[in-house]
Amino acid sequence: MSLSRLTNPSDTLPEHAAPSYSAPAETSFLASCSDADWERIGRYCVQRRFEPGEEIVRQGEVDRSLVIVLSGSLQLVIAHGRGEESIEVIDAPTVVGEVSFFDDGPRSATMRARTAGEMLRLSFDDFEALSAASPSLGRTILLDAGKIVALRLRRTTRLFLERSRQPW
Amino acid sequence: VNPFPSYLEMKQPLPLWVWHVLRAGMMAGAFALVAMLFIRPRDGLIAWWLFVLPCIPLLLMLAPGIWRNLCPLAALNQYPRLFGFTRGKTVPARLLRSAFLIQVTLYFALISTRAPVFDHNGPAVGVLMMVALGAAFLGGVVFKGKSGWCGTFCPIMPVQRLYGQTPAVVVPNSHCSTCVGCTPNCLDFNPRLAVVADVQEGTAERVGQLKFFAGAFPGFVVAFFTLPNSIVGDPANLAVSVPRFYLLTAAYMLVSLGIFYFLDTFLSVSPLVLMAAFGAIGLNLHNILRFPTSFHFEKPAWMLGVEYTVVAAATAQFVVRTYLKERQVARLFGPGGGDGVTVRPGGGYEAAGASSNGGSHEVSFEPDGSRVIVCSGTTLLDVVERAGLPIEVGCRMGVCGADPVRVLDGSEHLSPPTPGEQSTLARLGLADGCRMACSARLSGDVRVSLDVSQAETLRSTRVKVEYDRTVANVVVIGNGIAGVTAADHVRRRHPECAIDLIGEESHSTYNRMGITRLVYGSSAMIGLRLLPDDWYERNRVTCWLNTVVHEIDRAARRVTLGTGEILPYSRLILTTGATSYVPPVEGMDRQGVFMLRTADDAIGIRSYAQRRRCGRAAVVGGGLLGLEAAFALHKLGLRVTVLHRSEQLLGGQLDARGSELLERYFLGLGIGVVLGATPVAVEEEDGRRALRLGDGTRLDADLIVVCTGIRPTVDLAEAAGLDVEAGVLVDEHMRSSDPLVYAAGDVAQFEGQVYGLWPVAAAQAEVAAANAVGDVRSYKPQPPVTILKGVGLPVTSIGEINGAAGTEHLSWHSGDDEIRYWKVVVRDDRLVGAVILGRWPETPSVVDAVAANADVSGTLDALRAGDLSALTRS
C-alpha cells in the first residue's frame, strides 16, 4: 500500500496513482489443477524444508527452477554495492523464481526465509520432462507462470510510475 | 482503527469558534508586537528575541498543530478563503516544485540577516513582519487552500517538516473545512505520515531536499551563534565583515552536511531517523548557544537549566518516537503479506507433497543443510538429482562408481548394499559409511554428504583365496570398466603378480555412460573419471594410457606394444570393448558426421556444434545411446530428429505400447522421430548438409550423430588366432579358446550373446580375473536390465517383455493425460519381465523382484487392479 494515499485526499491523487486499467490484482497459480494434477506435478518436483535464515533463492546464482512456497514467509532482498536492501516480505502460498525459470539468467534477488517452511522446486529440466509427458499440464503451468511474470511486471510498472511522476 | 488518521478523521479538541477567537488574539498580538517594535524597539526586541522566538521551535516539535492553527500568518492567509474572496488558483507545478527551494532560501537568508540588521533594529523586524503578514494575505487571495503561503513560501516550513513530523500531541487542522489537495503530503492533512511519505515515496530530488536541510541545519545554527558578529541590541558590534560572515556560515553548513552524508552512508540508520536526530541536535544547539545581549537582561541560571533540560528531553523523545513510528509504518503499510501471487489454497498442492505419496522421510545434505522430503523406496540418487545438487550419473546399478555419497546418519534407513555395490565401493577404496547413491533406497531419515573425500578409506580389499603363485604377470588390454574391474580383482586375490593395464584412450577410466553430458554440459571431464588418481599406484597396476597393442604372441606369451615394448604375460585378459558400428551409408566420412562411443567423440560433437553454430541435428539410430544423444543435442539447443530403422523405438527393450509412448514423449520434447528410416547417403550442396533416406526424402542436418550399435573389437584376438565370432568366444569361466587368455565385457561373446552393458561387463571381468589367478568362478547371466537415463522420462526394461506362450501380461497406463506406463510379465506365478515408463518409486523393487524371479501369486489381484506398489510390499 502506498503511503501517499494516506497523506493526500483521495480525489486529488495524481491519476497514475490508481491504475486506469482493470488489471487483475492477484493471480492464483494452478488454481484449475485437480488433486491428480498436483500429484503429477509432485512427481517432478522436489519438496524441501527450510529454516529461518536459509536462502531459498540466491542472487546471482544460476539455478533454472521455479519455487512453489507451500508454507512460511520469505524476505526479498537485493544485494548491491556495500550491502543489501530488504525489498518486501512474501508469504506462502506463493511462487518465486519465475524470472530465471524463463530466461535462464542468474537469480535477480535473494529470497531468505523469515520462518520455517516448505517448498516445492521444479527445475526447468523436470518441467520439460513433465510437459513432454503431460502436454496440457505443461501448458497450464507455463501460462500460469507467465501470469505471475505479467502481474509482477505490472506492479513494477506501477511502482515506477508512482515514483517517477510525483509532483515534486 | 487507523493509527494514522488524516485531520478529517480526527476529533477537534476545541469548538471552531474558540480557534477563531484565539487566532484573532494572535493577530492582535502580532500587530501589537509590530507596533511595539516601532514605538519601543528595545522592549519589542526583548519580547521577540528572548521570549517569543525561543518558544516557537519547542512548540513546533511538541504540538505543531497548535502553531499551525494559531500562526498569525496562516490566519491572515486563510481569511480570504474564510470570507470567500480568494481567487483559489492552483499554484503552477513549476512553482510548486520550487517551493522547497524558495522556503529554504528565505529561511537561511532571513535568519542570517539577523546579525547585520534584525538583532538590533526593532523597526526592521517590524517591517519584516509586516511584509510577511502582507505576503501571506496576498497569497491567500490568489491561491487555493494554504498553498499561497504555508505550503509554498513560508520560510519556517522546512523547520516544521523537520521538527514537526512526529508530534507528541496531534492537534488537527482547524483551518480547512474541506481539503482541496493544494499541497502534496501537506503537514496539515496527515501530520504524522507526511514526512514519512516524503522520504519513503518521494522522488530522489524531494528526499535530497529534506536531507540537505536536515544535514545543514546544525551547522547553520552553530555558525549563526558562534561567529563573533553580533550582540543582540548593539549595532556597533559586528566583529566579522558581512561577506566573510556568509562565507563562514556556508562553510559551517557544508561541514555539517558532510557529517550527515558520512553517517547516512556508513551507518545503517534510516534516513528519516538520521534527519530527526540532526533536527534534534540543531534544536538543542539553538537552545544552548545564545548571543550575548546588550540589554543588561539575563535569564537566571535556574531558568536556563530548566530550558536546557526540557528541550533535551523533548528532542530525545522526538527522535525515539520517530524511530518507533517508522517501524510501525513499515509493519502496517510496508510491503509484505504477499504480492498477489498465491497458490491454490486449501488442499491442491498438498497432493504434490511427498507425504501423500506414501510416507515421507527427510534427507538432509551436508554441509549446506538443505533438507528434502521424499517417500519410501526413492533412491538417494533420485533425491540428489531432483534437489538440483551436483552428482554424476552412471549405470544406476551400483556398478560404475560414478555416484558415491557419504552417509553421516541413518544408514540403517537405507537398503543394504548388494555384493555388486560393495565391490564397487571396495574398488573406489571407500569404507563403510559410503554408498552408491543409485543403489541406496530410503526407508527413513538420513543425513548425507556428497563429498566423499573426507570418508574413511578401506585399508584392505584382499579376498583370501588360494591363488596361483605361478602367475607372475597379468596383462589386461582395455582400460574400460571391464579392464579396471579385472585388474582390481586380480590384485584382490593375488598380492604379488605384476599387472599391466593398457588402454588406447588418453583418459583414465571414465564413466562412459555419462558421455552425453559432455555434449550439453560445460564441465567437460570434471567428475567423469571413475577412479581416484592414486588408484593405479595403490594397487600396483602399471597403466599404459594412449597406448596401442600391436600384437599378441600366444606362443611366446607376450604382448607387443605400439611403442615397441614387449610385455610377457602369464595370463592375458582381453577387455578391448567395442567400437561404433558404421553403417554402409555413403558420405559417412564427411565433416559433421560423428560416431558416439568415447569421451573424445562427445567432446568433438560439442565443439563442432559450437564452432559451426549448428542449428539442426540428425541422430541415426533410435536405441538407448541414440535417444540419449538426441536429448543431449536438444539440451544443447539444436533441433533434433531421430531416425530409426525399425518401426519401434528401443525395439529390443520395449513392447509396442511402451515404444509408442516413448515416441510421443520425444515428440512432446520437440525432438522429431522418423521410424522406418534408412539413411543412404550424407550429401552436401552449397555447404548445406543433408541426409538422404531410402525413400528419397532429404533431411537437412548440420550435424549428424550415428548411434547404430557396436561391434566388438576383435582384431587383436582374431590375429592371435583365438576363436572369434561376433566377439571372442568364452566359456562360463570367461576363458577363450586359449586357456591362458580370458575375455570380458563388450568384446566377449558368451552363449551367443554380446551384451554391451556395464553391469554385465563388470560381472564378467570379476569372473575372468578370479579364474585367471587360480580361483574358480562361473559367470551366471542375470536377466539384463536396460535403463534409458537422463532424458527426463525414466525407462526401465528387464527380462522377458514380449513374453512367449504361457505368460500373463499385466499392465497399467495413465491414459492420455500423462505418459506413464508399466507392464509386468508373469509366468507360473513368477515375475519374469517388466517394462516401466515414467517416475515410479517402485522401479528398483520391481527390478529386484524380476531378477529374483519372485513369486507374485499373492499380489496378482492387486497388480491386475493396477497397483504396482503391491510389489514393493510383498
XYZ file of N, CA and C in Angstrom, chain B residues 207-282:
228
model
N 13.667 13.832 -1.612
C 14.410 13.286 -0.481
C 15.711 14.061 -0.313
N 16.318 14.420 -1.415
C 17.558 15.189 -1.369
C 17.356 16.535 -0.693
N 16.239 17.191 -0.988
C 15.944 18.483 -0.364
C 15.842 18.337 1.144
N 15.084 17.324 1.569
C 14.883 17.134 3.012
C 16.195 16.807 3.705
N 16.986 15.956 3.047
C 18.276 15.590 3.642
C 19.181 16.807 3.725
N 19.149 17.596 2.679
C 20.002 18.775 2.664
C 19.677 19.698 3.841
N 18.405 19.948 4.042
C 18.051 20.879 5.111
C 18.423 20.304 6.470
N 18.065 19.041 6.679
C 18.363 18.418 7.976
C 19.858 18.374 8.209
N 20.612 18.032 7.173
C 22.054 17.894 7.319
C 22.732 19.230 7.607
N 22.299 20.275 6.911
C 22.966 21.569 7.047
C 22.537 22.308 8.306
N 21.396 21.902 8.845
C 20.781 22.691 9.910
C 21.668 22.898 11.147
N 22.236 21.834 11.757
C 23.069 22.080 12.944
C 24.251 22.986 12.632
N 24.851 22.830 11.480
C 25.981 23.683 11.100
C 25.553 25.132 11.018
N 24.382 25.319 10.470
C 23.863 26.686 10.350
C 23.659 27.301 11.730
N 23.106 26.508 12.631
C 22.861 27.017 13.985
C 24.180 27.383 14.660
N 25.172 26.508 14.537
C 26.456 26.776 15.176
C 27.082 28.038 14.577
N 27.069 28.125 13.254
C 27.644 29.299 12.600
C 26.962 30.557 13.108
N 25.675 30.454 13.125
C 24.875 31.610 13.469
C 25.194 32.133 14.868
N 25.364 31.205 15.783
C 25.551 31.649 17.161
C 26.998 31.839 17.561
N 27.928 31.258 16.841
C 29.299 31.323 17.342
C 30.187 32.271 16.556
N 29.797 32.585 15.328
C 30.626 33.560 14.626
C 30.531 34.879 15.386
N 31.651 35.454 15.747
C 31.621 36.640 16.620
C 31.175 37.873 15.854
N 29.908 37.959 15.675
C 29.461 39.050 14.831
C 28.350 39.895 15.428
N 27.808 39.460 16.536
C 26.624 40.205 16.945
C 26.431 40.188 18.445
N 26.041 41.295 18.937
C 25.488 41.337 20.281
C 24.086 41.875 20.099
N 23.125 41.052 20.514
C 21.752 41.433 20.239
C 21.469 42.798 20.840
N 20.983 43.688 20.035
C 20.617 45.010 20.520
C 21.706 46.039 20.315
N 22.925 45.594 19.844
C 24.020 46.551 19.714
C 24.529 46.569 18.276
N 24.205 47.640 17.548
C 24.564 47.686 16.135
C 26.058 47.837 15.929
N 26.779 48.319 16.917
C 28.192 48.611 16.723
C 29.051 47.354 16.695
N 28.487 46.248 17.169
C 29.338 45.085 17.386
C 29.271 44.053 16.260
N 29.746 44.385 15.126
C 29.869 43.417 14.041
C 31.343 43.111 13.838
N 31.808 42.038 14.488
C 33.233 41.740 14.501
C 33.710 41.161 13.168
N 32.813 40.622 12.406
C 33.197 39.996 11.149
C 32.500 40.750 10.028
N 33.194 40.922 8.934
C 32.557 41.604 7.813
C 31.417 40.747 7.279
N 30.437 41.377 6.675
C 29.248 40.646 6.244
C 29.574 39.558 5.206
N 30.353 39.838 4.163
C 30.676 38.751 3.208
C 31.370 37.585 3.885
N 32.310 37.936 4.772
C 33.037 36.884 5.471
C 32.072 36.064 6.333
N 31.134 36.741 6.937
C 30.136 36.051 7.758
C 29.362 35.028 6.917
N 28.930 35.444 5.721
C 28.183 34.498 4.889
C 29.050 33.342 4.415
N 30.300 33.637 4.065
C 31.208 32.565 3.634
C 31.398 31.537 4.737
N 31.657 32.071 5.957
C 31.874 31.157 7.073
C 30.613 30.350 7.374
N 29.456 31.020 7.309
C 28.209 30.294 7.555
C 28.063 29.147 6.566
N 28.333 29.435 5.289
C 28.239 28.388 4.280
C 29.209 27.255 4.600
N 30.406 27.614 5.057
C 31.395 26.584 5.381
C 30.905 25.694 6.530
N 30.338 26.314 7.543
C 29.818 25.541 8.677
C 28.723 24.577 8.191
N 27.874 25.090 7.316
C 26.779 24.250 6.823
C 27.330 23.061 6.029
N 28.380 23.339 5.266
C 28.954 22.246 4.473
C 29.561 21.165 5.357
N 30.218 21.593 6.431
C 30.798 20.608 7.355
C 29.681 19.739 7.935
N 28.627 20.418 8.370
C 27.516 19.695 8.965
C 26.902 18.722 7.958
N 26.734 19.212 6.726
C 26.170 18.383 5.667
C 27.066 17.183 5.368
N 28.374 17.456 5.412
C 29.326 16.362 5.166
C 29.180 15.278 6.213
N 29.063 15.698 7.473
C 28.900 14.718 8.543
C 27.614 13.923 8.321
N 26.562 14.651 7.934
C 25.284 13.973 7.699
C 25.430 12.894 6.624
N 26.007 13.261 5.505
C 26.112 12.265 4.428
C 27.076 11.142 4.787
N 28.096 11.477 5.561
C 29.009 10.431 6.033
C 28.227 9.402 6.855
N 27.449 9.898 7.808
C 26.688 8.975 8.660
C 25.626 8.236 7.846
N 25.001 8.961 6.945
C 23.965 8.354 6.129
C 24.545 7.214 5.304
N 25.786 7.384 4.897
C 26.411 6.361 4.070
C 26.889 5.176 4.894
N 27.478 5.467 6.037
C 28.150 4.379 6.740
C 27.396 3.800 7.927
N 26.392 4.498 8.419
C 25.597 3.916 9.496
C 24.369 3.262 8.882
N 23.941 2.173 9.464
C 22.737 1.571 8.908
C 21.513 2.113 9.635
N 21.419 3.444 9.685
C 20.268 4.105 10.299
C 19.388 4.597 9.165
N 18.091 4.533 9.353
C 17.221 5.002 8.282
C 17.395 6.504 8.121
N 17.282 6.997 6.906
C 17.457 8.434 6.659
C 16.496 9.263 7.501
N 15.298 8.746 7.691
C 14.302 9.506 8.443
C 14.771 9.745 9.885
N 15.295 8.696 10.493
C 15.745 8.811 11.879
C 16.980 9.707 11.960
N 17.854 9.569 10.990
C 19.048 10.403 10.987
C 18.664 11.879 10.853
N 17.675 12.133 9.988
C 17.220 13.507 9.819
C 16.618 14.031 11.113
N 15.826 13.200 11.775
C 15.222 13.616 13.038
C 16.317 13.917 14.054
N 17.342 13.071 14.078
C 18.427 13.269 15.037
C 19.138 14.596 14.767
N 19.377 14.901 13.501
C 20.030 16.167 13.170
C 19.143 17.362 13.547
N 17.848 17.179 13.331
C 16.916 18.233 13.738
C 16.997 18.449 15.240
N 17.062 17.332 15.980
C 17.115 17.414 17.436
C 18.400 18.090 17.892
N 19.505 17.730 17.250
C 20.784 18.350 17.618
C 20.731 19.855 17.357
N 20.197 20.191 16.202
C 20.091 21.613 15.846
C 19.277 22.382 16.866
